N, CA and C of each residue as an Amber inpcrd file, in Angstrom:
protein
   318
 -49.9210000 -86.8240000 -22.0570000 -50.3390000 -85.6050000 -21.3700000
 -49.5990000 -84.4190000 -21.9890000 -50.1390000 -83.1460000 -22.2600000
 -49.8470000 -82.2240000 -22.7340000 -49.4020000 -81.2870000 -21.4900000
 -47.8740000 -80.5450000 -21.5060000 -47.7170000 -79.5580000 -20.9930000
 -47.2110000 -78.0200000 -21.4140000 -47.4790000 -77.0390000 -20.5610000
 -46.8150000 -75.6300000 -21.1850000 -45.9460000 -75.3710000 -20.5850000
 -45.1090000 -74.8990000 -21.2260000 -43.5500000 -74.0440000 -20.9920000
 -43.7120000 -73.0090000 -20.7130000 -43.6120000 -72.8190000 -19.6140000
 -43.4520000 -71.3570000 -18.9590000 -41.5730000 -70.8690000 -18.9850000
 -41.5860000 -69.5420000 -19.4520000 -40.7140000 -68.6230000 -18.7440000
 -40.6870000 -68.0470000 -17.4140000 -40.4110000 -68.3830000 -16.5000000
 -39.9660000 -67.4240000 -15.5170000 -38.9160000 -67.0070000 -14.5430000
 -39.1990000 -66.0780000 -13.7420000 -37.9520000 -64.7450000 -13.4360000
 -38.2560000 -65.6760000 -11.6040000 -37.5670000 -65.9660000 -11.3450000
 -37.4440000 -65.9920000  -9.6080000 -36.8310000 -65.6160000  -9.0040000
 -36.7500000 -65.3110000  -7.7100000 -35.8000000 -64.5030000  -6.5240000
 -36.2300000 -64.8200000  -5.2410000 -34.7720000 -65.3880000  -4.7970000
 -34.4210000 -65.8540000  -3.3960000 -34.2300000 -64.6980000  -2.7870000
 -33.8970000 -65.0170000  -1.9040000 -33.0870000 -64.1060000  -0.7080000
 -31.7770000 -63.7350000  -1.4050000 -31.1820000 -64.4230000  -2.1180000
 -30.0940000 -64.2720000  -2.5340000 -29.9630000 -64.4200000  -4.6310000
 -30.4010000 -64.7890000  -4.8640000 -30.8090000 -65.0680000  -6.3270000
 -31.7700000 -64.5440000  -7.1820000 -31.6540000 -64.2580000  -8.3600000
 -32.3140000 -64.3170000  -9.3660000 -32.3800000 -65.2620000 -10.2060000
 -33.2530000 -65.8530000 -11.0490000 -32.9400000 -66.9560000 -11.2680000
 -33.6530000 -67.0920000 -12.6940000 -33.6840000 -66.9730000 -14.1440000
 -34.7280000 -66.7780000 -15.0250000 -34.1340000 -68.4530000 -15.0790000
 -35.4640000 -69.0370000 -16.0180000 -35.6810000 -70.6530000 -16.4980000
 -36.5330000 -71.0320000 -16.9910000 -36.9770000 -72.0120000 -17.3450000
 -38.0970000 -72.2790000 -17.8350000 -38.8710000 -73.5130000 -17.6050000
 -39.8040000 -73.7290000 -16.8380000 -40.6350000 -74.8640000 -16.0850000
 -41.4880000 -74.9680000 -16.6470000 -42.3050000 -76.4630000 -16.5520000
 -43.3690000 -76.8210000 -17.1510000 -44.2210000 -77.6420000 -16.1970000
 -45.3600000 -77.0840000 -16.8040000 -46.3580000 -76.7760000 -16.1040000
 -47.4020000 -78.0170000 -17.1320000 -48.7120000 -78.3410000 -15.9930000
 -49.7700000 -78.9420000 -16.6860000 -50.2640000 -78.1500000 -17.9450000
 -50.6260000 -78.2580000 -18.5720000 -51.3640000 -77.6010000 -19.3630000
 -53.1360000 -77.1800000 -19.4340000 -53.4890000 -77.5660000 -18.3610000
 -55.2920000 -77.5070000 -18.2730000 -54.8310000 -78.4300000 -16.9530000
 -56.2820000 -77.8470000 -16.6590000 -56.7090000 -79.3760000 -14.9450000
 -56.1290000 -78.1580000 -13.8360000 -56.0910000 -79.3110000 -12.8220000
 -55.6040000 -79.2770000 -11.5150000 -53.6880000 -78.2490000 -11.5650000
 -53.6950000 -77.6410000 -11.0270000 -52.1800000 -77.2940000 -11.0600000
 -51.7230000 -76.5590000 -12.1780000 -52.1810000 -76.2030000 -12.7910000
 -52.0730000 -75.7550000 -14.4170000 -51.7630000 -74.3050000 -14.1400000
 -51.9400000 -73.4720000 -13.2970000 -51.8430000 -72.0150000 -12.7930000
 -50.1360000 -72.1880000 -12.1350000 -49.4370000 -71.7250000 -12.3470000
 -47.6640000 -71.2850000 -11.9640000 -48.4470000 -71.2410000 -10.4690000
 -49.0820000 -70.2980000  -9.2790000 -49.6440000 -70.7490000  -7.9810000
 -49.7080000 -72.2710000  -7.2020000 -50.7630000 -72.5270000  -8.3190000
 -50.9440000 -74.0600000  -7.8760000 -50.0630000 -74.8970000  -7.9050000
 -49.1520000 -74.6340000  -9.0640000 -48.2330000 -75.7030000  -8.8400000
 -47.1610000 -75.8640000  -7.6190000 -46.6880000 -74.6140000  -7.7530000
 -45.9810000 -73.9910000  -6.6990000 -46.5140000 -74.0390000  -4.5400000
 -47.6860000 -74.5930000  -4.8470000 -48.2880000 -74.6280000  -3.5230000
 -48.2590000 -75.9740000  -3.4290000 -48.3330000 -76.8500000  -4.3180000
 -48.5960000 -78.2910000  -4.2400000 -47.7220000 -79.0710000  -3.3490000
 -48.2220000 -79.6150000  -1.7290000 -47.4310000 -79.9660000  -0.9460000
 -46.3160000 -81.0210000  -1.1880000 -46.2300000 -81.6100000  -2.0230000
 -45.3820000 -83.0320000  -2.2670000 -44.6260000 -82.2030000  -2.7070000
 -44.3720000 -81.1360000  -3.3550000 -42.9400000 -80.5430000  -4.3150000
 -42.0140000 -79.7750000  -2.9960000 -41.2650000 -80.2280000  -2.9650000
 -39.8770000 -79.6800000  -2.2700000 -39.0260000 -78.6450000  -3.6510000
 -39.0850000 -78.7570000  -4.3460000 -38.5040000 -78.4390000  -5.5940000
 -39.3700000 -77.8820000  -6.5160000 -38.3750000 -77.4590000  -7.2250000
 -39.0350000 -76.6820000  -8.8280000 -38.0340000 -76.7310000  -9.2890000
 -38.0860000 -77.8150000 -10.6380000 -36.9590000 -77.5050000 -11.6690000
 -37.1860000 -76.7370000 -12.5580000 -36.0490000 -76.2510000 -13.1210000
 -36.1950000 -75.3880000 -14.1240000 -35.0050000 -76.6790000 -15.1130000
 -35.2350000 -75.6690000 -16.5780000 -34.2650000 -75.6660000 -17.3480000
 -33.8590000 -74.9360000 -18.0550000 -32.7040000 -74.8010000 -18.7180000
 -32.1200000 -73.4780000 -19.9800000 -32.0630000 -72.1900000 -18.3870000
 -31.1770000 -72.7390000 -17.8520000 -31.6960000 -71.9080000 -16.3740000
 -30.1440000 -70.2490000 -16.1790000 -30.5830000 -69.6140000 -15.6600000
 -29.3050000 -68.3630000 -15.7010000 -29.4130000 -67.9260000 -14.0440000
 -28.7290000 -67.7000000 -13.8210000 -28.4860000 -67.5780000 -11.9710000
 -27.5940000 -66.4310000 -12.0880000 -28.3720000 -65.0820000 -11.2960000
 -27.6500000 -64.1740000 -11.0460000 -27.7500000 -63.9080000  -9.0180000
 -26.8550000 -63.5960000  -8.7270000 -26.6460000 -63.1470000  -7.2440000
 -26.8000000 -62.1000000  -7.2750000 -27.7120000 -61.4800000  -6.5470000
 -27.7890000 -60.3300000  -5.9670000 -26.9840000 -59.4490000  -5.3380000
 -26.1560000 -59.9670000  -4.8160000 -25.2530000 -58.8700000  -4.4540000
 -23.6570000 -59.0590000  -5.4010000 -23.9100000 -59.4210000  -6.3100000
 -23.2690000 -59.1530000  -7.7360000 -21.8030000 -60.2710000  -7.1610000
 -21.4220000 -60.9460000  -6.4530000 -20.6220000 -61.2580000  -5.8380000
 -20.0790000 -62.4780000  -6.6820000 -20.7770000 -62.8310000  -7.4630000
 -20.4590000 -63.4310000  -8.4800000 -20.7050000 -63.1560000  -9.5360000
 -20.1600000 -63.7780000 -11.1790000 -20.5570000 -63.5910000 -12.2450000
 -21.6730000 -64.4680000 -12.5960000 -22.6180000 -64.4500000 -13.5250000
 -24.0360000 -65.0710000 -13.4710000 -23.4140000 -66.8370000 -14.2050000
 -24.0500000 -67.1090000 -13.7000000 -23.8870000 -68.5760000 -14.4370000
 -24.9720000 -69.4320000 -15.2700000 -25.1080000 -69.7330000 -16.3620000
 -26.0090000 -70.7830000 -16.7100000 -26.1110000 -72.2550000 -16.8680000
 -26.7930000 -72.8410000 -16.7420000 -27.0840000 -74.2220000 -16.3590000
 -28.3180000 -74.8880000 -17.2480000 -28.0840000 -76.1990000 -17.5940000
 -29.5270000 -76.7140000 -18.2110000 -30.3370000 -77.0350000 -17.3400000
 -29.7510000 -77.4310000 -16.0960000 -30.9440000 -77.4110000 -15.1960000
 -30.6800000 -77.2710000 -13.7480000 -31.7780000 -76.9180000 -13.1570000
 -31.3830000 -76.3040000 -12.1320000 -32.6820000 -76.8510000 -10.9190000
 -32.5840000 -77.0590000  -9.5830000 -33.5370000 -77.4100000  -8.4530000
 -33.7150000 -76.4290000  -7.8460000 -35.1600000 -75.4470000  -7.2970000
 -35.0620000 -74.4220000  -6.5220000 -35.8780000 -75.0270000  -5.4060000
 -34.9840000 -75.0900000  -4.2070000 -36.2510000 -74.9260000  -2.7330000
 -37.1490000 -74.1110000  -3.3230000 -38.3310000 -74.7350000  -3.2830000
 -39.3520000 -74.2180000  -3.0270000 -39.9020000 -73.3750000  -1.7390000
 -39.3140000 -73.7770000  -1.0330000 -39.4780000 -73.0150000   0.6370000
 -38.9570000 -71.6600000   0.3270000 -37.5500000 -71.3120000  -0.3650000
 -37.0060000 -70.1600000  -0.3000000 -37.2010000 -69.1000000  -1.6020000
 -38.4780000 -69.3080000  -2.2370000 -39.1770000 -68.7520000  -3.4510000
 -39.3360000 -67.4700000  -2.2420000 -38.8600000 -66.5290000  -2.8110000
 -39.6130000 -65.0140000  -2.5170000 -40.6980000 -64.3780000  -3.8800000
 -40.2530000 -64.6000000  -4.8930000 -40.9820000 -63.9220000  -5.7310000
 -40.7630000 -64.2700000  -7.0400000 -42.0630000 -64.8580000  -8.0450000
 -42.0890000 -65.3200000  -9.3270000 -43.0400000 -64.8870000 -10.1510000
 -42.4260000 -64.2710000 -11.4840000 -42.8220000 -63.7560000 -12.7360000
 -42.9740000 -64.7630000 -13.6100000 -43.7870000 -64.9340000 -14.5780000
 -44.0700000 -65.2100000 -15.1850000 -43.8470000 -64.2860000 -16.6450000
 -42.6190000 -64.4080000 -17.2230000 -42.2200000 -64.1330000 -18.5990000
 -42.8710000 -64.3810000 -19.8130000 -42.9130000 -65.3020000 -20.3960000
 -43.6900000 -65.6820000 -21.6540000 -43.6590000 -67.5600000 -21.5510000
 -44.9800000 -67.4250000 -22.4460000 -45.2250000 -69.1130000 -22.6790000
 -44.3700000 -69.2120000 -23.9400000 -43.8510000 -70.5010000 -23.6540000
 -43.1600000 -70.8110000 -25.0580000 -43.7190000 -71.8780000 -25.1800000
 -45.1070000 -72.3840000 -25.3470000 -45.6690000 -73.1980000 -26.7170000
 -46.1660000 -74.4390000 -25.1790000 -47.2010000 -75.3630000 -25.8950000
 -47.6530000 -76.7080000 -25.6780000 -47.1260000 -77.7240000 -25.9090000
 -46.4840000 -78.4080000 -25.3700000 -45.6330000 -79.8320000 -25.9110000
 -46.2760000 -81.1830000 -24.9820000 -46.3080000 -82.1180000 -25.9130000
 -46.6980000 -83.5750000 -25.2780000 -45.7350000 -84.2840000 -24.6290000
 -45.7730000 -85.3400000 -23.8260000 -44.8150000 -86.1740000 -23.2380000
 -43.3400000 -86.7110000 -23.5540000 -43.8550000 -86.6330000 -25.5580000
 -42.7600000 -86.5240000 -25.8060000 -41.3760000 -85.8290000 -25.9460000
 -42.0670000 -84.1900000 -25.4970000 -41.1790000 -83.1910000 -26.1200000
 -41.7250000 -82.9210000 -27.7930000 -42.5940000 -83.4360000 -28.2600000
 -43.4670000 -82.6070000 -29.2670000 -44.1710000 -82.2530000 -29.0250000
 -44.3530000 -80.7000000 -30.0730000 -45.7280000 -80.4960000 -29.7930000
 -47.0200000 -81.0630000 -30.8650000 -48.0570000 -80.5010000 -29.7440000
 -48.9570000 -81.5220000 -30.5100000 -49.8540000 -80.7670000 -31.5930000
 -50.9030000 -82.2140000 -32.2790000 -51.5000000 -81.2300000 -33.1460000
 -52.1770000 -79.8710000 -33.1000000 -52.2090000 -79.5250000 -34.2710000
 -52.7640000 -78.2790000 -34.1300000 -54.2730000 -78.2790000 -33.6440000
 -55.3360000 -79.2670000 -34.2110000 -56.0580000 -79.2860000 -33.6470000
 -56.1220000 -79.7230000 -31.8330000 -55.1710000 -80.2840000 -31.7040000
 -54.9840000 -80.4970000 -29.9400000 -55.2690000 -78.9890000 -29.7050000
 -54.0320000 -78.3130000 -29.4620000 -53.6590000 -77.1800000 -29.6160000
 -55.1890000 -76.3040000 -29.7710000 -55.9360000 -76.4860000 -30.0890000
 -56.8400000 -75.2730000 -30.0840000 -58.2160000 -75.5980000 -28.4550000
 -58.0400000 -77.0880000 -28.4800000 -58.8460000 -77.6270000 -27.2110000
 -58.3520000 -77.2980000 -25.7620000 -56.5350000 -77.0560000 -26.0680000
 -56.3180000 -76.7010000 -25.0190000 -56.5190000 -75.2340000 -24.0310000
 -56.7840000 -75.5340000 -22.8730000 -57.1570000 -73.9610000 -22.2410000
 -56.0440000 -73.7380000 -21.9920000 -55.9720000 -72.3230000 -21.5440000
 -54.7800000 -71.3750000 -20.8640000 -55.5120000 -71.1370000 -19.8610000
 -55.0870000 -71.1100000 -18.8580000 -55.2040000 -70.9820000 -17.7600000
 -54.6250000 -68.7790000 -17.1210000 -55.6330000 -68.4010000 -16.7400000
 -55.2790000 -66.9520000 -15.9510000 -53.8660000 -66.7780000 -15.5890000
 -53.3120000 -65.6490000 -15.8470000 -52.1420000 -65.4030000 -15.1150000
 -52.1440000 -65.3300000 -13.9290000 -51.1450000 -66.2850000 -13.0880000
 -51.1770000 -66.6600000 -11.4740000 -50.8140000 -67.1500000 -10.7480000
């Protein structure tokens, strides 16, 4: 199965949070929304993850990976795609790569 790497910016009540999650690549769930609504996820991992506090009360920290309640998502950007990769952590051919859809920003 092929997925995309999303960049994005999140914020708690208390956090900022940039990282980078992956997402289906086509189908069901493939929209940053959908995935994010999908009742079984308690979580959203990220990785390559940077955590800033909002009320500056700390210094920012980074992490390779990181778990966000999903319950306490206030608000998510969508930064940049960084590329299509297969199950393995490669990416795939180029001809893959051109079959695959992108999905609307959402």
């Amino acid at each position: 199965m092929h997925y995309r790497r999303e960049r994005v910016r999140i914020e708690t009540q208390r956090h900022e949070i940039e990282g980078t999650v992956q997402l289906p690549s086509e189908g069901y769930r493939s929209r940053t929304t959908d995935f994010l609504n999908a009742h079984e996820r308690d979580f959203l991992a990220l990785t390559d993850v940077e955590v800033r506090w909002l009320d500056a009360s700390r210094a920012p920290e980074r992490h390779e990976y990181l778990a966000v309640g999903v319950l306490h998502i206030v608000l998510v950007l969508e930064l940049e795609t960084l590329g299509v990769v297969d199950d393995s952590g490669a990416a795939p051919e180029p001809a893959t790569l051109a079959a695959v859809s992108t999905p609307p920003p959402g």
